[in-house]
């Protein structure tokens, strides 16, 4: 009789326990694959929100406390040099200032704008478009247009400050793009405009009549201008591993810092522990179901010893017997692999979208590894059984009965 037909006949005699074990194994594969893809989705999302988020690489410094006292003072230009010296040993570490004039300026239509300044270098590092001279980034809801900004000329007198004249500066407003709004630095309100340092220096010269070099010297020595220009000094570090180290060093030198990484570290640690426990439990379920199916198959083979002995008695070779019973293993597991591949592909597309190729390959090869190990162990059990002598097969089948 044809070996394939014999296999189909024998398959009908497969024990219910063995079939149930196979179903349990398939369910375990589904759960493990689902858990793997879910964890991968969470990891990618965390990576996008955390590792690839420019904000988590930034330490914000807002003021300094004098050592040995509780006296704090606002930042000055010399602090930038000191901060650069503190973090000089950290690779790929950059500092930049965020400036703020602190009071509003009107345009010809009476709209009030608060001017902030930032270096073009940091815009380039974040992959943003540079701001040119006399241009400003504004809130996305603003229109792309030109305005005439009224800049007051400020007279510094012993009794205070007066302003009896204004100069006009044409400014082009550029609405912020979506990717810029992801950065806290550019989370602008509708009345805030961001200019580059060249435009800021031009505005300050129109206000006070001092060159940038003179302004920096006077600002650090006695600051006669009545404004706190340096709103914050930011430290950008490429490698997240060194963010906390840099923050501690800055704090030790009296600087008051804030950084997003501190809150994210606890979240990352908590998620990592949860995923490890979740993965360990799923793996344990899969191992238990795999062991169960191997034990049940060995029991099934023991009950089939008599049939094997009869096949051998009627002239079937050891190889033929192996093929007959081997199909009971290979054919179902090929179906399992194909079905699981379709399931993993669909779930990868739904959960991970543009990352689905890598997700599918990772989950598929993980599933293929487990199925392959179980299949090899089952085939080894079959190989050990079919090589036994005919008399031993028949005698042991009597013992089983």
Coordinates of C-alpha atoms in Angstrom, one line a residue:
X1 CA 0.0 0.0 0.0
X2 CA 1.1 3.6 -0.7
X3 CA 3.0 5.1 2.3
X4 CA 1.0 8.3 2.2
X5 CA -2.3 6.4 2.4
X6 CA -1.0 4.4 5.3
X7 CA 0.0 7.6 7.0
X8 CA -3.6 9.0 6.6
X9 CA -5.0 5.8 8.1
X10 CA -2.7 5.9 11.0
X11 CA -3.4 9.6 11.5
X12 CA -7.0 8.7 12.2
X13 CA -5.8 6.6 15.1
X14 CA -3.9 9.5 16.7
X15 CA -4.8 9.8 20.3
X16 CA -6.9 12.7 21.5
X17 CA -4.3 13.6 24.1
X18 CA -1.6 14.0 21.4
X19 CA -4.0 16.2 19.3
X20 CA -4.8 18.3 22.4
X21 CA -1.0 18.7 23.1
X22 CA -0.5 20.0 19.5
X23 CA -3.3 22.5 19.9
X24 CA -1.8 23.7 23.2
X25 CA 1.6 24.1 21.5
X26 CA 0.0 26.2 18.7
X27 CA -1.8 28.4 21.2
X28 CA 1.5 28.9 23.0
X29 CA 3.2 29.9 19.8
X30 CA 0.4 32.4 19.1
X31 CA 0.7 33.9 22.6
X32 CA 4.5 34.1 22.4
X33 CA 4.5 35.7 18.9
X34 CA 1.8 38.2 20.0
X35 CA 3.8 39.1 23.1
X36 CA 7.0 39.4 21.1
X37 CA 5.4 41.8 18.6
X38 CA 3.6 43.8 21.4
X39 CA 6.9 44.2 23.3
X40 CA 8.7 45.2 20.1
X41 CA 6.0 47.8 19.4
X42 CA 6.4 49.2 22.9
X43 CA 10.2 49.2 22.5
X44 CA 10.1 51.1 19.2
X45 CA 7.6 53.6 20.6
X46 CA 9.7 54.1 23.6
X47 CA 12.7 54.5 21.4
X48 CA 11.0 57.2 19.3
X49 CA 9.6 59.0 22.4
X50 CA 12.8 58.6 24.4
X51 CA 16.1 57.8 22.6
X52 CA 15.3 59.6 19.3
X53 CA 13.6 62.5 21.0
X54 CA 15.9 65.5 21.1
X55 CA 14.4 66.7 24.4
X56 CA 15.8 63.7 26.3
X57 CA 19.3 64.6 25.2
X58 CA 19.1 68.2 26.5
X59 CA 20.0 69.5 30.0
X60 CA 18.4 72.9 30.7
X61 CA 20.3 75.2 33.0
X62 CA 18.3 78.2 34.3
X63 CA 20.4 79.8 37.1
X64 CA 23.4 79.3 39.4
X65 CA 23.8 79.2 43.1
X66 CA 27.0 80.7 44.6
X67 CA 29.0 78.0 46.3
X68 CA 28.8 78.1 50.1
X69 CA 25.7 80.3 50.0
X70 CA 22.0 80.2 49.1
X71 CA 22.3 83.1 46.8
X72 CA 21.3 82.5 43.2
X73 CA 21.9 84.7 40.2
X74 CA 20.7 84.6 36.6
X75 CA 23.0 83.3 33.9
X76 CA 25.6 85.4 32.2
X77 CA 27.9 84.9 29.2
X78 CA 30.8 83.7 31.3
X79 CA 28.6 80.8 32.5
X80 CA 28.6 79.3 29.0
X81 CA 32.4 79.0 29.1
X82 CA 32.3 77.5 32.6
X83 CA 29.6 75.0 31.6
X84 CA 31.6 74.0 28.5
X85 CA 34.6 73.4 30.7
X86 CA 32.6 71.2 33.1
X87 CA 31.3 68.9 30.2
X88 CA 34.5 69.1 28.1
X89 CA 35.3 65.4 28.7
X90 CA 32.0 64.2 27.3
X91 CA 32.1 63.3 23.7
X92 CA 29.7 64.9 21.2
X93 CA 28.5 67.4 23.8
X94 CA 27.3 70.9 22.7
X95 CA 26.1 74.0 24.5
X96 CA 23.9 76.7 23.2
X97 CA 22.0 79.7 24.7
X98 CA 18.4 80.5 24.6
X99 CA 17.9 84.3 24.7
X100 CA 14.8 86.2 25.6
X101 CA 14.4 90.0 25.5
X102 CA 11.6 89.8 28.1
X103 CA 9.2 92.4 26.9
X104 CA 6.9 92.6 23.9
X105 CA 7.4 94.6 20.7
X106 CA 4.6 95.7 18.5
X107 CA 4.2 95.7 14.8
X108 CA 2.4 98.2 12.6
X109 CA -0.9 96.5 13.2
X110 CA -0.6 96.6 17.0
X111 CA 0.2 92.9 17.4
X112 CA 2.6 92.2 20.3
X113 CA 5.6 89.8 19.8
X114 CA 8.0 88.5 22.4
X115 CA 11.4 87.9 20.9
X116 CA 13.6 84.9 21.7
X117 CA 16.9 83.9 20.1
X118 CA 18.7 80.7 19.3
X119 CA 21.9 79.7 17.5
X120 CA 21.5 78.3 13.9
X121 CA 24.0 75.6 14.9
X122 CA 21.6 73.9 17.1
X123 CA 18.9 74.1 14.5
X124 CA 21.2 72.2 12.1
X125 CA 21.9 69.5 14.7
X126 CA 18.2 69.0 15.1
X127 CA 17.8 68.7 11.3
X128 CA 15.7 71.9 11.1
X129 CA 15.8 74.7 8.5
X130 CA 18.1 77.6 9.4
X131 CA 16.6 80.9 10.3
X132 CA 18.0 83.6 8.1
X133 CA 18.7 87.3 9.0
X134 CA 15.4 89.1 9.6
X135 CA 13.4 85.9 9.7
X136 CA 11.6 84.3 12.7
X137 CA 10.0 81.0 13.5
X138 CA 6.5 81.5 14.9
X139 CA 3.6 79.3 16.1
X140 CA 2.1 77.0 13.4
X141 CA -1.2 78.8 13.6
X142 CA 0.4 82.1 12.4
X143 CA 0.6 83.1 8.8
X144 CA 3.7 83.1 6.6
X145 CA 4.0 86.9 6.2
X146 CA 6.2 90.0 6.6
X147 CA 5.7 92.4 9.5
X148 CA 7.3 95.7 10.4
X149 CA 8.6 95.3 14.0
X150 CA 8.8 98.4 16.1
X151 CA 12.1 98.3 18.1
X152 CA 12.3 100.9 21.0
X153 CA 15.5 102.8 21.5
X154 CA 16.3 102.6 25.2
X155 CA 18.1 105.4 27.0
X156 CA 19.9 104.2 30.1
X157 CA 19.9 107.0 32.7
X158 CA 20.8 107.2 36.4
X159 CA 17.1 107.4 37.2
X160 CA 16.1 104.4 35.1
X161 CA 15.3 103.9 31.5
X162 CA 13.4 105.9 28.9
X163 CA 12.4 105.3 25.3
X164 CA 11.3 108.1 23.1
X165 CA 12.1 106.7 19.7
X166 CA 11.6 103.5 17.8
X167 CA 13.3 102.0 14.7
X168 CA 11.5 99.7 12.3
X169 CA 12.8 96.3 11.2
X170 CA 11.2 94.2 8.6
X171 CA 10.7 90.6 9.8
X172 CA 9.4 87.6 7.9
X173 CA 7.4 85.2 10.0
X174 CA 7.8 81.5 9.2
X175 CA 5.2 79.1 10.8
X176 CA 7.0 76.3 12.7
X177 CA 6.8 72.9 11.0
X178 CA 5.4 69.8 12.8
X179 CA 8.8 68.4 13.6
X180 CA 9.9 71.6 15.3
X181 CA 7.0 71.6 17.6
X182 CA 8.3 68.2 19.0
X183 CA 11.2 70.1 20.5
X184 CA 10.4 71.9 23.8
X185 CA 12.6 74.8 22.7
X186 CA 10.2 75.6 19.9
X187 CA 6.9 74.9 21.7
X188 CA 6.0 78.5 21.0
X189 CA 3.0 80.4 21.9
X190 CA 1.3 82.5 19.2
X191 CA 2.9 85.7 20.4
X192 CA 6.5 84.3 20.6
X193 CA 9.0 84.6 17.7
X194 CA 12.3 82.8 17.4
X195 CA 15.2 84.6 15.6
X196 CA 18.8 83.6 15.1
X197 CA 21.6 85.3 17.0
X198 CA 22.5 87.6 14.1
X199 CA 19.0 89.0 14.1
X200 CA 19.0 89.2 17.9
X201 CA 22.3 91.2 17.9
X202 CA 20.8 93.5 15.3
X203 CA 17.7 94.1 17.5
X204 CA 19.9 94.7 20.6
X205 CA 22.1 97.2 18.8
X206 CA 18.9 99.1 17.7
X207 CA 17.7 99.0 21.4
X208 CA 21.0 100.0 23.2
X209 CA 23.5 101.1 20.6
X210 CA 26.2 98.7 21.8
X211 CA 28.0 96.2 19.7
X212 CA 27.6 92.5 20.6
X213 CA 31.1 92.4 22.1
X214 CA 30.5 95.5 24.3
X215 CA 27.0 94.2 25.2
X216 CA 28.5 90.9 26.5
X217 CA 31.2 92.6 28.5
X218 CA 28.7 95.1 30.1
X219 CA 26.1 92.4 30.7
X220 CA 28.5 90.2 32.7
X221 CA 30.0 93.0 34.7
X222 CA 27.0 95.0 35.8
X223 CA 24.2 94.5 33.3
X224 CA 23.0 98.1 32.9
X225 CA 20.4 97.0 30.4
X226 CA 17.6 96.1 32.7
X227 CA 16.9 92.7 30.9
X228 CA 17.9 89.1 31.7
X229 CA 18.8 88.2 28.2
X230 CA 20.0 84.6 28.8
X231 CA 16.9 82.6 29.6
X232 CA 18.7 79.3 29.8
X233 CA 21.8 77.5 28.6
X234 CA 21.2 74.1 27.1
X235 CA 23.6 71.2 27.0
X236 CA 22.9 68.7 24.2
X237 CA 24.6 65.3 24.6
X238 CA 24.4 62.7 21.7
X239 CA 24.9 59.7 24.0
X240 CA 22.1 59.3 26.5
X241 CA 24.4 57.4 28.8
X242 CA 26.3 60.6 29.7
X243 CA 23.3 62.8 30.3
X244 CA 22.9 62.0 33.9
X245 CA 26.6 62.2 34.5
X246 CA 26.7 65.7 33.0
X247 CA 23.7 66.8 35.0
X248 CA 25.3 65.7 38.3
X249 CA 28.6 67.5 37.4
X250 CA 26.7 70.7 36.6
X251 CA 24.7 70.4 39.8
X252 CA 27.8 69.9 41.8
X253 CA 29.1 73.2 40.4
X254 CA 26.1 75.1 41.6
X255 CA 24.0 75.1 38.5
X256 CA 20.2 74.4 38.7
X257 CA 19.4 72.0 36.0
X258 CA 16.3 70.2 34.6
X259 CA 16.3 67.3 32.2
X260 CA 13.7 64.9 30.8
X261 CA 15.9 61.8 31.1
X262 CA 15.4 61.6 34.9
X263 CA 11.7 60.8 34.5
X264 CA 12.2 58.6 31.6
X265 CA 14.8 56.5 33.4
X266 CA 12.3 55.2 35.9
X267 CA 9.8 54.5 33.2
X268 CA 12.4 52.6 31.1
X269 CA 13.5 50.5 34.1
X270 CA 9.9 49.7 35.0
X271 CA 9.0 48.7 31.5
X272 CA 12.2 46.6 31.0
X273 CA 11.4 44.6 34.2
X274 CA 7.8 44.1 33.2
X275 CA 8.8 42.9 29.7
X276 CA 11.4 40.5 31.2
X277 CA 8.8 39.0 33.5
X278 CA 6.2 38.8 30.7
X279 CA 8.7 37.2 28.3
X280 CA 9.9 34.7 30.9
X281 CA 6.3 33.6 31.7
X282 CA 5.5 33.2 28.0
X283 CA 8.7 31.3 27.4
X284 CA 7.9 29.0 30.3
X285 CA 4.4 28.3 28.9
X286 CA 6.0 27.5 25.5
X287 CA 8.6 25.1 27.0
X288 CA 6.0 23.3 29.1
X289 CA 3.7 22.8 26.1
X290 CA 6.7 21.7 24.0
X291 CA 7.7 19.1 26.7
X292 CA 4.1 18.0 26.9
X293 CA 3.9 17.4 23.2
X294 CA 7.1 15.5 23.1
X295 CA 6.0 13.3 26.0
X296 CA 2.6 12.7 24.5
X297 CA 4.2 11.8 21.1
X298 CA 6.5 9.3 22.8
X299 CA 3.5 7.7 24.5
X300 CA 1.7 7.7 21.1
X301 CA 4.7 5.9 19.5
X302 CA 4.8 3.4 22.4
X303 CA 1.1 2.5 21.6
X304 CA 2.1 2.2 17.9
X305 CA 4.9 -0.3 18.5
X306 CA 2.8 -3.2 17.5
X307 CA 1.9 -1.6 14.2
X308 CA 5.5 -0.8 13.5
X309 CA 6.5 -4.4 14.2
X310 CA 3.7 -5.6 11.8
X311 CA 4.9 -3.3 9.1
X312 CA 8.5 -4.5 9.5
X313 CA 7.2 -8.2 9.6
X314 CA 5.4 -7.7 6.2
X315 CA 8.6 -6.4 4.5
X316 CA 8.5 -2.6 5.1
X317 CA 12.0 -1.3 5.5
X318 CA 13.2 0.7 8.5
X319 CA 13.3 3.8 6.2
X320 CA 9.7 3.2 5.0
X321 CA 8.4 2.9 8.6
X322 CA 10.2 6.2 9.4
X323 CA 8.6 7.9 6.4
X324 CA 5.1 6.7 7.3
X325 CA 5.3 8.0 10.9
X326 CA 7.5 11.0 10.0
X327 CA 4.7 12.4 7.9
X328 CA 2.6 12.5 11.1
X329 CA 5.1 15.0 12.4
X330 CA 6.3 17.0 9.4
X331 CA 3.0 17.6 7.6
X332 CA 1.2 19.2 10.7
X333 CA 4.2 21.2 11.6
X334 CA 4.5 22.6 8.0
X335 CA 0.9 23.7 8.3
X336 CA 1.6 25.3 11.7
X337 CA 4.6 27.2 10.3
X338 CA 2.6 28.5 7.3
X339 CA -0.4 29.5 9.5
X340 CA 1.8 31.2 12.0
X341 CA 3.7 33.0 9.3
X342 CA 0.4 34.5 8.0
X343 CA -0.7 35.4 11.5
X344 CA 2.6 37.1 12.4
X345 CA 2.7 39.0 9.1
X346 CA -0.8 40.4 9.6
X347 CA -0.1 41.3 13.2
X348 CA 3.2 42.9 12.3
X349 CA 1.5 45.1 9.7
X350 CA -1.2 46.1 12.2
X351 CA 1.0 46.8 15.2
X352 CA 4.3 48.0 13.7
X353 CA 3.3 49.4 10.3
X354 CA 6.5 50.8 8.7
X355 CA 8.7 48.6 10.9
X356 CA 6.7 45.4 10.0
X357 CA 9.4 43.8 7.9
X358 CA 11.9 43.6 10.7
X359 CA 9.2 42.7 13.2
X360 CA 7.9 39.9 11.0
X361 CA 11.4 38.4 10.4
X362 CA 12.2 38.5 14.1
X363 CA 9.0 36.9 15.3
X364 CA 8.9 34.4 12.4
X365 CA 12.5 33.1 13.0
X366 CA 11.8 32.9 16.7
X367 CA 8.7 30.8 16.0
X368 CA 10.6 28.7 13.4
X369 CA 13.3 28.0 15.9
X370 CA 10.9 26.6 18.6
X371 CA 9.0 24.6 16.0
X372 CA 12.2 23.3 14.5
X373 CA 13.5 22.2 17.9
X374 CA 10.3 20.4 18.8
X375 CA 10.2 18.7 15.3
X376 CA 13.8 17.5 15.6
X377 CA 13.2 16.0 19.0
X378 CA 10.1 14.3 17.8
X379 CA 11.9 12.9 14.8
X380 CA 14.7 11.7 17.0
X381 CA 12.2 9.8 19.2
X382 CA 10.7 8.3 16.1
X383 CA 14.2 7.3 14.7
X384 CA 15.1 5.6 18.0
X385 CA 11.8 3.7 18.0
X386 CA 11.8 2.5 14.3
X387 CA 15.3 1.1 14.5
X388 CA 14.4 -1.5 17.2
X389 CA 14.2 -5.1 16.3
X390 CA 10.9 -6.5 15.1
X391 CA 10.6 -8.9 18.0
X392 CA 11.4 -6.2 20.5
X393 CA 8.7 -4.0 19.0
X394 CA 6.1 -6.7 19.2
X395 CA 7.1 -7.8 22.7
X396 CA 7.0 -4.3 24.1
X397 CA 3.7 -3.6 22.4
X398 CA 2.3 -6.6 24.4
X399 CA 3.7 -5.0 27.6
X400 CA 2.1 -1.7 26.7
X401 CA -1.2 -3.5 26.2

